[in-house]
PDB file of C-alpha atoms and ligand atoms in Angstrom:
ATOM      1  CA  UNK A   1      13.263  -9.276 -20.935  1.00  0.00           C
ATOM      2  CA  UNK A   2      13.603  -6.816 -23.379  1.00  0.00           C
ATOM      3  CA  UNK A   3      17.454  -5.341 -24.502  1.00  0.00           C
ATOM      4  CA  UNK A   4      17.170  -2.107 -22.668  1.00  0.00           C
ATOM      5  CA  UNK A   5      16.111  -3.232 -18.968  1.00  0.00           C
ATOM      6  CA  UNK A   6      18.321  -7.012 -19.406  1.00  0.00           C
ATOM      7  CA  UNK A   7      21.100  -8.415 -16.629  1.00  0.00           C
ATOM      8  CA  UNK A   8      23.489  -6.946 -18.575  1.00  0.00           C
ATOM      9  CA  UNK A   9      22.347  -3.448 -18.711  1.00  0.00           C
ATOM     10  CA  UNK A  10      22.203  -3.522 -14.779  1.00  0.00           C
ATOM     11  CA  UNK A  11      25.370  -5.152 -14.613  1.00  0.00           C
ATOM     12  CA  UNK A  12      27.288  -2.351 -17.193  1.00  0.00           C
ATOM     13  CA  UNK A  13      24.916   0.571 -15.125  1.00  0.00           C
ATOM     14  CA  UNK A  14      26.889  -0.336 -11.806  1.00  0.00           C
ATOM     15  CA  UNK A  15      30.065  -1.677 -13.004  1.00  0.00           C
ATOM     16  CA  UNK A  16      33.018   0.443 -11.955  1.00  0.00           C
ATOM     17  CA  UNK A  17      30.771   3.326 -10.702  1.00  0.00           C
ATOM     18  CA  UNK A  18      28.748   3.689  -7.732  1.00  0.00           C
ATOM     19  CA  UNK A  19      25.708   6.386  -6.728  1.00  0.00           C
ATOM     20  CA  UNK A  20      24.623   4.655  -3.712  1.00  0.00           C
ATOM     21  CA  UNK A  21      27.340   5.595  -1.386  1.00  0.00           C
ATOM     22  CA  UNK A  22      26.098   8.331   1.561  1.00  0.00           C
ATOM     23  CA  UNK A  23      22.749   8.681  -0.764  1.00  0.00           C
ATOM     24  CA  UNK A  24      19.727   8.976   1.955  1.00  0.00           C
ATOM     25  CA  UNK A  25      17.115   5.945   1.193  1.00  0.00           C
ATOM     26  CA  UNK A  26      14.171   6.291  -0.461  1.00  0.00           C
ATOM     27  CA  UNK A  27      11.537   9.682   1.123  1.00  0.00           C
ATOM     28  CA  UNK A  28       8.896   7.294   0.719  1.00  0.00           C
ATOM     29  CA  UNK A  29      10.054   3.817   2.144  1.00  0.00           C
ATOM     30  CA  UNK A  30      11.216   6.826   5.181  1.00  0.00           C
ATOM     31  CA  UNK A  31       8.095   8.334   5.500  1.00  0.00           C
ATOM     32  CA  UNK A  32       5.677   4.914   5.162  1.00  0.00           C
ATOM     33  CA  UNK A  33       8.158   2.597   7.475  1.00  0.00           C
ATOM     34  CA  UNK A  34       9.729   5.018   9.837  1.00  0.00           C
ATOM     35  CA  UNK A  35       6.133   4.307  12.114  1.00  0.00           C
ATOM     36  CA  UNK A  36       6.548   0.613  11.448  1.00  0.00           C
ATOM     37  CA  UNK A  37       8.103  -1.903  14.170  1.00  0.00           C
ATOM     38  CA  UNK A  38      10.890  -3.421  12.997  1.00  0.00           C
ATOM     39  CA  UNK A  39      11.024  -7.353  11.947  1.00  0.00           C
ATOM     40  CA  UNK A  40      12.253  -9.219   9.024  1.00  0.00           C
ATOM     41  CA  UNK A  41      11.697  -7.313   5.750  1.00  0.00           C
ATOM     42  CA  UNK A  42      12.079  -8.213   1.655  1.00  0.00           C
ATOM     43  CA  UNK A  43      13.929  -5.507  -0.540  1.00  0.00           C
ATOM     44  CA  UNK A  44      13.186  -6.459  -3.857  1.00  0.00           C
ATOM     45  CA  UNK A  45      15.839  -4.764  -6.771  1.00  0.00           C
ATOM     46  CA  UNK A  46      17.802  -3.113  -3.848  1.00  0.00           C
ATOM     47  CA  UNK A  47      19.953  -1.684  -6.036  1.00  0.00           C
ATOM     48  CA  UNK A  48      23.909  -0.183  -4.579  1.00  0.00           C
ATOM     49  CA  UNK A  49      21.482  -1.109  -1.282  1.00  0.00           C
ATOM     50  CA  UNK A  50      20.858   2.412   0.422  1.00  0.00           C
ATOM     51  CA  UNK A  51      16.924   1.073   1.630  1.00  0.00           C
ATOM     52  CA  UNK A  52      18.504  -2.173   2.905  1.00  0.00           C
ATOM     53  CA  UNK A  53      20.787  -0.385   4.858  1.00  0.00           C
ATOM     54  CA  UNK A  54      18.740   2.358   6.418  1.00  0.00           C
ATOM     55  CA  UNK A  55      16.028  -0.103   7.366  1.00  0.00           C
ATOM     56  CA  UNK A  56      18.794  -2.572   8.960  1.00  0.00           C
ATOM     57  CA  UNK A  57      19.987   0.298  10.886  1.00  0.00           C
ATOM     58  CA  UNK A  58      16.910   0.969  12.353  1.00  0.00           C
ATOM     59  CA  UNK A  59      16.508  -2.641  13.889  1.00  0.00           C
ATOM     60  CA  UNK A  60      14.959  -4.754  10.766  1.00  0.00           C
ATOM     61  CA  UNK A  61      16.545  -7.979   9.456  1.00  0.00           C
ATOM     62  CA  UNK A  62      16.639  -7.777   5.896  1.00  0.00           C
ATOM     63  CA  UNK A  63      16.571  -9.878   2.505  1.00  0.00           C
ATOM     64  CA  UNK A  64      18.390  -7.592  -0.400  1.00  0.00           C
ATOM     65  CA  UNK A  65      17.903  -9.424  -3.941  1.00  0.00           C
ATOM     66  CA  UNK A  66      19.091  -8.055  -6.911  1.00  0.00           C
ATOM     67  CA  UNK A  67      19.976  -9.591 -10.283  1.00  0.00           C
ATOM     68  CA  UNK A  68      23.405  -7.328 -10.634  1.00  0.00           C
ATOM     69  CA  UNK A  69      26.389  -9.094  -8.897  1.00  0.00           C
ATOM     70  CA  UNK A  70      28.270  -5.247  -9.032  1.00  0.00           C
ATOM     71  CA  UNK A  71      25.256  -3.394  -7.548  1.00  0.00           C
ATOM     72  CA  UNK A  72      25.753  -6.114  -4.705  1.00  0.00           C
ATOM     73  CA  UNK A  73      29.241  -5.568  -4.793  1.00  0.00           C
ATOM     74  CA  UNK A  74      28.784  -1.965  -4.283  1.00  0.00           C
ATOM     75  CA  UNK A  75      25.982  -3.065  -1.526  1.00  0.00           C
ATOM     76  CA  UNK A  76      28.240  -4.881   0.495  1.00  0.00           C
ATOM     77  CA  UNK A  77      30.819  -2.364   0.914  1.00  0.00           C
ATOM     78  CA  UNK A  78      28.991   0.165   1.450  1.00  0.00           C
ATOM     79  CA  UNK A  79      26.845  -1.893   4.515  1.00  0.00           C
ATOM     80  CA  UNK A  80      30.093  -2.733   5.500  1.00  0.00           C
ATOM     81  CA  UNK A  81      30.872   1.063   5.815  1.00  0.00           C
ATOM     82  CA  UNK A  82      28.324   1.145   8.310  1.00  0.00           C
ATOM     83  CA  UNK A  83      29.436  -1.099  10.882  1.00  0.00           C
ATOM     84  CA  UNK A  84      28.744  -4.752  11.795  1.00  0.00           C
ATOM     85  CA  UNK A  85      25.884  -4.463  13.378  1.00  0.00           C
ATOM     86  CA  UNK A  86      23.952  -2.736  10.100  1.00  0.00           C
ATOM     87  CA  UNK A  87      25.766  -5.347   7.605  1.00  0.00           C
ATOM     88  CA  UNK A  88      25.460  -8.420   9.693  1.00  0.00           C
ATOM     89  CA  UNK A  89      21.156  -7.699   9.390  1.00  0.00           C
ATOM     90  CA  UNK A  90      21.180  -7.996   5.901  1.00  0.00           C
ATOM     91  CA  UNK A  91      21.598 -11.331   3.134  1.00  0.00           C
ATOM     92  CA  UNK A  92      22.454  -9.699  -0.051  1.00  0.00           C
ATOM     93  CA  UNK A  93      20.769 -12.516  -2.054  1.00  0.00           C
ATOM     94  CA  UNK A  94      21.574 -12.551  -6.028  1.00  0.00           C
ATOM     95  CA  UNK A  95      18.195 -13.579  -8.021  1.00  0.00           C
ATOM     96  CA  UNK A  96      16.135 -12.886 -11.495  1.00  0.00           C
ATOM     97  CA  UNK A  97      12.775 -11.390  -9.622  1.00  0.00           C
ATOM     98  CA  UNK A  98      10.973 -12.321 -13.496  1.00  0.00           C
ATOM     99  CA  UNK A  99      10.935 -15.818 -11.676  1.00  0.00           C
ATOM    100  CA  UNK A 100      12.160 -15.594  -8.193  1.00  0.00           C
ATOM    101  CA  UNK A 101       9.445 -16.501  -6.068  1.00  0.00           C
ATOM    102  CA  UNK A 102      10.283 -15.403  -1.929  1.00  0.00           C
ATOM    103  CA  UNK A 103       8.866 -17.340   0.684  1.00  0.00           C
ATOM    104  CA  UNK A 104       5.096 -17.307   1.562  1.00  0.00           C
ATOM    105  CA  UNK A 105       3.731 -15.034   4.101  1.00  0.00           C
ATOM    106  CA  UNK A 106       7.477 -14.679   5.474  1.00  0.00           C
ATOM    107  CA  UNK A 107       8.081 -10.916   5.734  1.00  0.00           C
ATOM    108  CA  UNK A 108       6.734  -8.082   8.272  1.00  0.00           C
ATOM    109  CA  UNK A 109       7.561  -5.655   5.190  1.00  0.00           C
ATOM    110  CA  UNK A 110       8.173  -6.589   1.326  1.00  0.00           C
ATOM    111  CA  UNK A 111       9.356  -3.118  -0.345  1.00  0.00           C
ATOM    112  CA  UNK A 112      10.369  -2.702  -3.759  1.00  0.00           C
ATOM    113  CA  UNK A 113      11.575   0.711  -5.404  1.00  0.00           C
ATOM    114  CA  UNK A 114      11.552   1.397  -9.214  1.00  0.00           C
ATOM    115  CA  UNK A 115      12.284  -2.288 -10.212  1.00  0.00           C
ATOM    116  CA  UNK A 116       9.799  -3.089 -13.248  1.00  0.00           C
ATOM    117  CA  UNK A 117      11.158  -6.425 -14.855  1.00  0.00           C
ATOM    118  CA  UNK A 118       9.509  -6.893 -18.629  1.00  0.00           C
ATOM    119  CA  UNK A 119       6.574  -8.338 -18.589  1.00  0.00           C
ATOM    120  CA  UNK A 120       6.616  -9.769 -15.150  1.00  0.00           C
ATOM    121  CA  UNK A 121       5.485  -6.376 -13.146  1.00  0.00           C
ATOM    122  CA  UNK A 122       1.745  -7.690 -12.505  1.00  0.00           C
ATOM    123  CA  UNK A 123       2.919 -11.312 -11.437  1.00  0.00           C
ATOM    124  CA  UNK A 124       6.331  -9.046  -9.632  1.00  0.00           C
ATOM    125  CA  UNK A 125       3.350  -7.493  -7.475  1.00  0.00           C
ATOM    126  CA  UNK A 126       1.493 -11.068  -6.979  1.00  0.00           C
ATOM    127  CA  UNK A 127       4.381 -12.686  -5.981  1.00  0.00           C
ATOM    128  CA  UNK A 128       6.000  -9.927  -3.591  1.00  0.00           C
ATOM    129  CA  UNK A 129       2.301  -9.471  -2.014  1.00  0.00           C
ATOM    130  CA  UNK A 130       2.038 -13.224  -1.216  1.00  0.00           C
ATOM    131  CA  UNK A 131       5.782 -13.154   0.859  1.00  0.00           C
ATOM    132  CA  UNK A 132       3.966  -9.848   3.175  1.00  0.00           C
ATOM    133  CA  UNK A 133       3.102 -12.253   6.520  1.00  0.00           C
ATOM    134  CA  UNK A 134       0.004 -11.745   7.752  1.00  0.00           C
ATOM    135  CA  UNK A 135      -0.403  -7.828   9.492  1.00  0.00           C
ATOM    136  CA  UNK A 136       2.861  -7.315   7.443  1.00  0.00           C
ATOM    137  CA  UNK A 137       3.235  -4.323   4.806  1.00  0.00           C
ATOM    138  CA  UNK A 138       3.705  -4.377   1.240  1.00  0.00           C
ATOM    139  CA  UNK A 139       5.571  -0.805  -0.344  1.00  0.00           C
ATOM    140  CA  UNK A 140       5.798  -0.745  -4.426  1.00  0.00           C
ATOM    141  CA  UNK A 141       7.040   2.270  -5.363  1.00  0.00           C
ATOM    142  CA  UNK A 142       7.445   2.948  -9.030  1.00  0.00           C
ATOM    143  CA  UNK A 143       7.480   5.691 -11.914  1.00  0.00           C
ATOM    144  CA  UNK A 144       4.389   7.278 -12.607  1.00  0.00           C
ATOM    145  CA  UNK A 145       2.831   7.181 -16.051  1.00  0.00           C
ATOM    146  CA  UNK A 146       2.776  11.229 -15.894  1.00  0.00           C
ATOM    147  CA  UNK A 147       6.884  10.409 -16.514  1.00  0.00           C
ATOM    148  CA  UNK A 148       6.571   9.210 -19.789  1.00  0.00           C
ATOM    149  CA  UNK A 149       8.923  10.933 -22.059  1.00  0.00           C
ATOM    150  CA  UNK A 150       7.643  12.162 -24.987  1.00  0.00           C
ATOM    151  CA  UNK A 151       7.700  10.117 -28.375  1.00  0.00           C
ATOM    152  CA  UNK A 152       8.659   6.868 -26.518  1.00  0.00           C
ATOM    153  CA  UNK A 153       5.706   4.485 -27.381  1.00  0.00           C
ATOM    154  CA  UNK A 154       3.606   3.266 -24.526  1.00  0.00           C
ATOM    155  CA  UNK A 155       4.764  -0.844 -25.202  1.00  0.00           C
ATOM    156  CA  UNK A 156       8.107   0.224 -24.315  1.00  0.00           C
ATOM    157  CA  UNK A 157       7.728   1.538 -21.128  1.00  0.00           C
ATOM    158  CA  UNK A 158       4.325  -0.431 -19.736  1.00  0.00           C
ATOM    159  CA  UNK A 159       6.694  -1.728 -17.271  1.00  0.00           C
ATOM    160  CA  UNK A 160       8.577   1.026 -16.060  1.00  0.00           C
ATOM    161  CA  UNK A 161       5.551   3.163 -15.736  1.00  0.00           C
ATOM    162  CA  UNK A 162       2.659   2.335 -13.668  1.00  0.00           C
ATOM    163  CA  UNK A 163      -0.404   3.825 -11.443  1.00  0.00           C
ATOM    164  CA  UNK A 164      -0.828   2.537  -8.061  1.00  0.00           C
ATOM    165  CA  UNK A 165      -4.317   1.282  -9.007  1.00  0.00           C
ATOM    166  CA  UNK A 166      -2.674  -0.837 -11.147  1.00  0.00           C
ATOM    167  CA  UNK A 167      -0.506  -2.796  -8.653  1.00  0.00           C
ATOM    168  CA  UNK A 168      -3.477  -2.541  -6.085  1.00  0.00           C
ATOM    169  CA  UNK A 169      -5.475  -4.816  -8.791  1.00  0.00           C
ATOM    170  CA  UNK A 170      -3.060  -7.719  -8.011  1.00  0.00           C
ATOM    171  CA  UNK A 171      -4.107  -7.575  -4.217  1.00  0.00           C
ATOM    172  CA  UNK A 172      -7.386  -9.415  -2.992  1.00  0.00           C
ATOM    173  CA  UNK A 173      -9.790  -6.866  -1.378  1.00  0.00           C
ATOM    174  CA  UNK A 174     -10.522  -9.755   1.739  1.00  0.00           C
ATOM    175  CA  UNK A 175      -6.886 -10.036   2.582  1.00  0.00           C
ATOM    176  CA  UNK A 176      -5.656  -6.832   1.945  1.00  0.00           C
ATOM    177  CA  UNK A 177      -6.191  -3.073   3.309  1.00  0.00           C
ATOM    178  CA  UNK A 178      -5.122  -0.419   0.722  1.00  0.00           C
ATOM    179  CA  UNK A 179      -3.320   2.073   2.965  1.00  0.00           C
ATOM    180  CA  UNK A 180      -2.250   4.492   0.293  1.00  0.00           C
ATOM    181  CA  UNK A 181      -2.646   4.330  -3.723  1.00  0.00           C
ATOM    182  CA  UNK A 182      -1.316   7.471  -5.226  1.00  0.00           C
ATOM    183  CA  UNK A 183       0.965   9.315  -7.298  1.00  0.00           C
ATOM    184  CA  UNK A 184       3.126  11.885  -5.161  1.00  0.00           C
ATOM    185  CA  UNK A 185       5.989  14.284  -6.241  1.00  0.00           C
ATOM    186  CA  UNK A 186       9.988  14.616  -5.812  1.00  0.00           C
ATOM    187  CA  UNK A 187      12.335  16.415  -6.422  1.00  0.00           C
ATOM    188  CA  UNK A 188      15.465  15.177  -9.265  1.00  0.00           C
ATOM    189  CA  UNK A 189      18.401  14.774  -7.478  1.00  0.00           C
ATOM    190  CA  UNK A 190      20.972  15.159 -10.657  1.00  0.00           C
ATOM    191  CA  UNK A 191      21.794  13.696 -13.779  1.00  0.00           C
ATOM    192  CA  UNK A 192      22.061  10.242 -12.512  1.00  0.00           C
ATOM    193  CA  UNK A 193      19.558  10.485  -9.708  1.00  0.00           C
ATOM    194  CA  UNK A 194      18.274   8.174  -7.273  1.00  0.00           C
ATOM    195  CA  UNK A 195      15.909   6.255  -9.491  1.00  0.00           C
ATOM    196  CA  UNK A 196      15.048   8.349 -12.256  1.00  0.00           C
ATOM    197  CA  UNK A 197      17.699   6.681 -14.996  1.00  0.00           C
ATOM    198  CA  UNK A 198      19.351  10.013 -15.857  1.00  0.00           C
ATOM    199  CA  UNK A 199      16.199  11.101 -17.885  1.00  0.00           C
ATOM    200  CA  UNK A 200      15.923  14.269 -15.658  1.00  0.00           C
ATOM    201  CA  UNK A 201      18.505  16.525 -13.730  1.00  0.00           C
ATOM    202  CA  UNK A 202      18.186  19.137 -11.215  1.00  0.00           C
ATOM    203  CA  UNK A 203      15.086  21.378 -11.164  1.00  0.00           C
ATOM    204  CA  UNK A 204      12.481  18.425 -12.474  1.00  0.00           C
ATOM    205  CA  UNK A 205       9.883  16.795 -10.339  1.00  0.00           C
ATOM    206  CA  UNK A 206       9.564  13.609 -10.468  1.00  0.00           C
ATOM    207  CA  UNK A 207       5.845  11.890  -9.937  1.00  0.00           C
ATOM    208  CA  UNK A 208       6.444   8.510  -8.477  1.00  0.00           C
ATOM    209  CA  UNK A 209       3.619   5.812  -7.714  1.00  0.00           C
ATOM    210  CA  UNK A 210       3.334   4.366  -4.064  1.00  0.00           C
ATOM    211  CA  UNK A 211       1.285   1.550  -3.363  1.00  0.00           C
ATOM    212  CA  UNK A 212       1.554   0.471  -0.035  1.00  0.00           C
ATOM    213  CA  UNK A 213      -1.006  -2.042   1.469  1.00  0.00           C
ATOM    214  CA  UNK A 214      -1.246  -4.180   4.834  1.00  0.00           C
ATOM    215  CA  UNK A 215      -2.204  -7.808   4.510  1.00  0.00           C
ATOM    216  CA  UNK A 216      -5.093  -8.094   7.114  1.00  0.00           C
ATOM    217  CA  UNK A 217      -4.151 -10.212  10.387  1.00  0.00           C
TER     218      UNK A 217
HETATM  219  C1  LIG B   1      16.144   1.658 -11.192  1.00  0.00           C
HETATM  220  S1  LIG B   1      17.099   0.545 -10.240  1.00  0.00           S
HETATM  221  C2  LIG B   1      16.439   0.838  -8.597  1.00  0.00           C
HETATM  222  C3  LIG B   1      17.383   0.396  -7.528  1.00  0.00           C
HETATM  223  C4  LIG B   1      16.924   0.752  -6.109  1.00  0.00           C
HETATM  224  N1  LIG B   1      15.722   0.021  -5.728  1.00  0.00           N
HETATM  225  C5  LIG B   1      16.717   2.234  -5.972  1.00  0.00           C
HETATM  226  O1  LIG B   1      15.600   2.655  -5.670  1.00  0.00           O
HETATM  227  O2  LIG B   1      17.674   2.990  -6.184  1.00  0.00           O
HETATM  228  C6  LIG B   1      16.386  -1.050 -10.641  1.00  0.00           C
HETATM  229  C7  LIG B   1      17.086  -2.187  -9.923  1.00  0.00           C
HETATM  230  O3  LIG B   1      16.410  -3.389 -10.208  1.00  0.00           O
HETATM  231  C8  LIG B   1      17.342  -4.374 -10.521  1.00  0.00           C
HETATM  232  N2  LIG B   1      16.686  -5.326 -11.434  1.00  0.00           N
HETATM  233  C9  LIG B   1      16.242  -5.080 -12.686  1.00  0.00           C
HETATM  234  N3  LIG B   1      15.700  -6.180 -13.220  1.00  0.00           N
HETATM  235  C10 LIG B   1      15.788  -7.136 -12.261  1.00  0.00           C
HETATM  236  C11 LIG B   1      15.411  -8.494 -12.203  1.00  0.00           C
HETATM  237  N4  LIG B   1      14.827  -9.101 -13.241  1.00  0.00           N
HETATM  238  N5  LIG B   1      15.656  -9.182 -11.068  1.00  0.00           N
HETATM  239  C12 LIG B   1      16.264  -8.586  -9.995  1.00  0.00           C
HETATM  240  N6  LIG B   1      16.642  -7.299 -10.001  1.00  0.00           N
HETATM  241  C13 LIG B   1      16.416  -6.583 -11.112  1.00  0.00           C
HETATM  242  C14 LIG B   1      18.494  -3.644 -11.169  1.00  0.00           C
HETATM  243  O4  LIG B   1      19.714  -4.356 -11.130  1.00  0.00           O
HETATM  244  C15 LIG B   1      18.523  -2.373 -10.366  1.00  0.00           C
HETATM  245  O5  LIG B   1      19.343  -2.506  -9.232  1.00  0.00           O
END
């Protein structure tokens, strides 16, 4: 893992400070899931949790993994914040995803929102599309390549940046109906907005990449 994306620098990023709190979940886990019927679902890197919590509010029973203990932290109060019923859906689980592995074939949805560990993203995608049960979804949404900041060489960000195509490569065509594979626009939310590191404040667009594929019954 390289220096700039390690345990530590999530750790430091959520330590003593929290964004998550009130934020509204992710527009495109809202508008690919809100159709959906609830059941169990896998939210890889959830972060301060917002996704976690929206989705166990609307009925699903949810997995949260993250590899910072004070973005949990933050997760747990803030599902707490929102009543019993919403926290007592969700097992904030604390794991590396450049090695977790989830169960097989265990979750109706596996989602996963601007989490790009170094040099695991490919095997990320292989190993979150083989937890999707059968007729179950799998949502990767990431930063598009369009993103890239000028004069930052492409090594350095191959993981944070990546097409849709890309992840869709992982999937086997005779298991697996692409649903959507595209690169789709939002707007920053500040300085330190929802998922864009603080590289962009109000007024940018963002281009994000959203995969999102149904393994076939
Ligand atoms: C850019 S944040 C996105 C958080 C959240 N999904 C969201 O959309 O706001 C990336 C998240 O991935 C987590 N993360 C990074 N590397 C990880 C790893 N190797 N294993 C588990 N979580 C990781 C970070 O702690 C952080 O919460």
């Amino acid at each position: 893992m390289t220096e700039e994306f390690s345990k530590a620098y999530w750790e430091d990023r959520y330590h003593g400070h929290t964004a998550g709190h009130g934020r509204p979940p992710n527009p495109h886990l809202v508008a690919e899931t809100s159709a959906l019927t609830p059941g169990t679902a896998l939210d890889a890197g959830c972060g301060e949790g917002a996704e976690a919590i929206w989705l166990a509010a609307r009925g699903w029973q949810v997995t949260a993994v993250d590899i910072a203990e004070s973005a949990l932290r933050h997760a747990r109060s803030h599902a707490q914040a929102a009543g019993e019923t919403v926290a007592g859906r969700i097992e904030w689980r604390r794991a590396d995803l450049s090695g977790w592995t989830p169960p097989a074939q265990r979750y109706d949805l596996v989602c996963s929102h601007y989490v790009h560990p170094a040099a695991s993203r490919e095997s990320l995608a292989a190993r979150l599309a083989a937890a999707v049960a059968p007729g179950g979804t799998l949502l990767i949404v990431g930063h598009h390549p369009s993103d890239r900041r000028p004069g930052v060489s492409d090594a350095a960000v191959r993981d944070v940046h990546f097409t849709a195509d890309e992840v869709a490569a992982v999937l086997d065509p005779d298991q697996w109906e692409i649903v959507a594979a595209e690169s789709r626009h939002r707007p920053a939310t500040g300085p330190d907005g929802h998922g864009d590191h603080g590289h962009h404040g109000h007024g940018h667009t963002l281009h994000d990449t959203v995969l999102r594929a149904r393994r076939l019954p």
